[in-house]
């Protein structure tokens, strides 16, 4: 299955979660280092703002370590838990910071691909297309967007996505398919229009 | 399978998520069904475009900023600091609300005892003067049950109270009453109340009721009312007993409600009470007021007697104690402190009752304390009274109204006296186990032992504490036990590999854990007399610095094994001037070391010539790109792709590029294409996708095949490996790969290795590959670094000017006692290898420079030759290159040309006789088989005759790539290269010193034990100011400054 390499982390998700003394710090660093990039990317997608993503992912880790430190027991499927909590945190963050959406869009426009030396400026055309696609992706419903991101960008398996979203695998597959179909139709319309 | 089924699964099919049977089924269907094929055709580009958009716009290599990381670290260290989490969340409102709630609760909690105390501290009130009954003020009031009161009121006051009836009621009530009383007073220690009851009764009779009802004309309580004998749980204490009895009576009476006779009995009581005089006021009070005294003891043992306000009795309403629930009318039954003590005496000190008790007790104690003399006497005296023998006397006294007199006044002092007096009358048995500290019994004033009961409690508390400790320990242990599945398996150790710090904690995608670095140890000091030669191969790799920087940007110190001093030092530019003639130029500078105590730091630089454009050879580059699953992160494959694009842009049109990708298998993505065909190359770069495992063996094989097939004679043939180093290699496969690399190197196809990404990163393997392949090894963690490697250093990367380059430094034992090389631990060569041209050593690219550092301890007497030092203008600022005082040195000994130099050959091309050695011959005696040439071309001593001998000679030997000839050059290090003070040395010298020390500290070198990051930063600050154009120096300074606060990560 594609994305299996990324997803293979799942097997190691229920890893050392003992908390005490020196080990705690090191294991914390381990977990953080292992997941921070993916979670930052995922949160960045939802928030469309990497700076806010930093805050969100930080809080996710804080939550994780507090709950573990308080003896909440092992977190099975750490990866799913992390994605789920990240998603919730990000969504909450978006709701709370609605006024920052203006800044988000500003940032977005600033991260358009640069065109160096005038060469490879086919990149600009590509960049526009990509922005269009991402725009359409954001127009999907929350759940659809989440599943699409988890499958296509994060590379989680259906089982993992099911764990993250709390749905069955079949359901996840259906949602994914319909989302892609929807996107396909919209993109076609958009391209036809432009 | 029908179309609907198929169409619903098209996305999964296109993504390859279906398992084989399903996929096969769909494929069969698609073959037949055009409609579904069309749907698939519609979906596929969407998927492609989606993935492309996601991949292209993903931020690369994102990590939590150090600030965020620090917060996470703090949060995990202190588990219970919830406030911090909220603060970190930035929700001041939540924090404020929580704070308000906490403060409010705190205040309320503080007020509660105050409230109850004030309630409890019933005010005394007097019997109206006319009553003739002196008041007995007590500190406690009895709360009258509302229900009771209602019943009493309803019961009304009959008119047919008569003594008998009263007595009857009294008598008949005794059965029910005890229940109530028992309930209310169950906590009280039992004690024979008789005497007290009598005493009080009699007291009351005499005109001073122990319990003061405030009703005039209280009748005397019939004697029968007093000792209602036999109740086992009758509370002790005089007044209370009285009250209790009365209460019982009334309770009993009330319980008879609503029968009229009870009411009549009440009336009787009333009359009786009236007859009895003030002393019986309480009954009257009860009767008249219909007040039932149910001694309700609440949890804290407080008693309240709501004042009776509505009684039709002539008795003036007693002074109300505040605060009182309005709905309860009551009379404040002033109780003697004795009563309270009696009631509460059984309690352990420290309870509410105890505290109240203490208040009382404190009063007499206060009285006693000023009179220090009598006080100690009084206290021990007090217990003495508590014996049976004294009781009679007490009674007598009480009969005589002494108590009453004492309690006539209102002010607290008198109360206290009366309290004391009353207290003194408590018979021993009535009280709790007598403790001498009864007054103020909440604390053992004089250190006497706690009474037995207290001790028991203490023991219980201690047991409890012990249990809690045990439980805590258990819980701690259980927490420490792994909560989840066991830790990731310990890393598989490759032959000779050691793990980095904390490497075991990080799980790997490929079943290997943690970054792998090989620890190489630290060069020790060598005696110049015993071991004058220091030989090492040139190394211009810089990966260690980039790797360490990566760690530090994330807020961690790098693993000590990952730090290589020479790579740190060589990362920076020392602005050596390129040689005007020849291929290399040697620079040397030495000054007192800032970090070594009494040591000198010798900096040797070798600068290679930069090939002109026309001299650069056509490159035939084969990119070998790791496209395994582990490369799928944005800071890996995508960074590789961007790096490649950068590189390709800079190539000359004649250069050729091929791309081989490898994951589980190797695949030629692009055959050798001229760099002018950018579109095709770019398309191939963009088309790289990740999946599968890392089959480095096959990749290397394929790449070398391709490179060999497109071999450019006389050109630069190179395989460039871009990988994150995670290779599933068995030791056999590793050896095969290395052998292959060597084989091809011999034929002129070199290997350069570029490491990508962090984490599961096999540094050792990659470095070994590069070494074997005569290639450089750089670590690319960012676009900036990619630019530096592929753009700025491209010429160096791709154009080697010399291969198998070695350096040998020969120290003069007369001047040098000991020396230590900083770095190059795994580049050391034997001194014989220097002239052995088969030994593989490093390669130097066009324009590259190599810097090596030594810490030198001068021999005694070999240190300072002021004369020599003064002759040459001290080097100040600027670059050593320009200030070199031996302008002719390099030229005086022109690079050796032609053929291989045999051992000990002198310069055949030198002009005849070698210039005589100045400043003393420099030969090592007893060198064995090693014939050391006399100094060749040593420059005339600028200092004139008698100048000091050089401290060392530096030789560089290499094979020129242009013609394969081997050359050797050398240069002595003399006083002229010396700078008197460290701070007077050039900025780049100090930079090298700082960087080296930084690396030494990071790798926990024992020689750097005395220095700290702050020392390094202090050295680097002025350097950064001087070299402000070089962003790397500023970055290094920042790292050094921040390093103090970092801990080692994995």
Short mmCIF file of C-alpha atoms in Angstrom, two decimals, chain B residues 622-626 660-667 694-708 718-723 727 729 733-745 749-754 765-766 768-774:
data_model
loop_
_atom_site.label_atom_id
_atom_site.label_comp_id
_atom_site.label_asym_id
_atom_site.label_seq_id
_atom_site.Cartn_x
_atom_site.Cartn_y
_atom_site.Cartn_z
CA UNK B 622 25.60 10.77 -12.24
CA UNK B 623 23.15 11.61 -9.55
CA UNK B 624 22.21 8.69 -7.42
CA UNK B 625 19.12 9.71 -5.54
CA UNK B 626 17.69 7.76 -2.68
CA UNK B 660 19.56 7.12 -11.18
CA UNK B 661 17.02 6.64 -8.48
CA UNK B 662 17.06 3.78 -6.09
CA UNK B 663 14.66 2.46 -3.57
CA UNK B 664 13.98 -1.22 -3.42
CA UNK B 665 15.41 -1.32 -6.90
CA UNK B 666 17.48 1.00 -8.95
CA UNK B 667 16.16 2.70 -11.98
CA UNK B 694 16.79 1.50 0.52
CA UNK B 695 18.71 -0.80 -1.73
CA UNK B 696 21.94 1.08 -1.78
CA UNK B 697 23.88 -1.77 -3.24
CA UNK B 698 21.86 -1.96 -6.37
CA UNK B 699 21.76 1.77 -6.59
CA UNK B 700 25.47 2.11 -6.45
CA UNK B 701 25.96 -0.61 -8.94
CA UNK B 702 23.60 0.95 -11.38
CA UNK B 703 25.01 4.40 -10.92
CA UNK B 704 28.54 3.32 -11.48
CA UNK B 705 27.44 1.42 -14.55
CA UNK B 706 25.89 4.52 -15.93
CA UNK B 707 28.88 6.61 -15.03
CA UNK B 708 31.24 4.17 -16.56
CA UNK B 718 31.53 11.66 -10.46
CA UNK B 719 28.68 9.89 -8.83
CA UNK B 720 26.79 12.10 -6.44
CA UNK B 721 24.85 10.21 -3.87
CA UNK B 722 21.99 11.98 -2.13
CA UNK B 723 20.64 9.93 0.68
CA UNK B 727 20.46 1.68 4.22
CA UNK B 729 22.94 -3.11 4.61
CA UNK B 733 26.81 -5.78 1.31
CA UNK B 734 28.59 -2.86 2.89
CA UNK B 735 31.94 -4.36 2.08
CA UNK B 736 30.83 -4.95 -1.46
CA UNK B 737 29.78 -1.40 -1.88
CA UNK B 738 33.00 -0.08 -0.50
CA UNK B 739 35.00 -2.35 -2.70
CA UNK B 740 33.09 -1.16 -5.70
CA UNK B 741 33.65 2.42 -4.77
CA UNK B 742 37.35 1.87 -4.46
CA UNK B 743 37.54 0.07 -7.72
CA UNK B 744 35.89 2.86 -9.56
CA UNK B 745 37.88 5.47 -7.80
CA UNK B 749 35.06 7.79 -11.12
CA UNK B 750 34.76 9.55 -7.82
CA UNK B 751 31.99 9.59 -5.33
CA UNK B 752 30.56 12.52 -3.47
CA UNK B 753 28.07 11.94 -0.75
CA UNK B 754 25.42 14.33 0.40
CA UNK B 765 28.30 4.82 6.50
CA UNK B 766 28.07 7.89 4.38
CA UNK B 768 33.08 5.92 4.83
CA UNK B 769 31.62 5.88 1.39
CA UNK B 770 32.88 9.32 0.68
CA UNK B 771 36.31 8.56 2.00
CA UNK B 772 36.65 5.49 -0.06
CA UNK B 773 35.39 7.27 -3.07
CA UNK B 774 37.74 10.14 -2.83
#
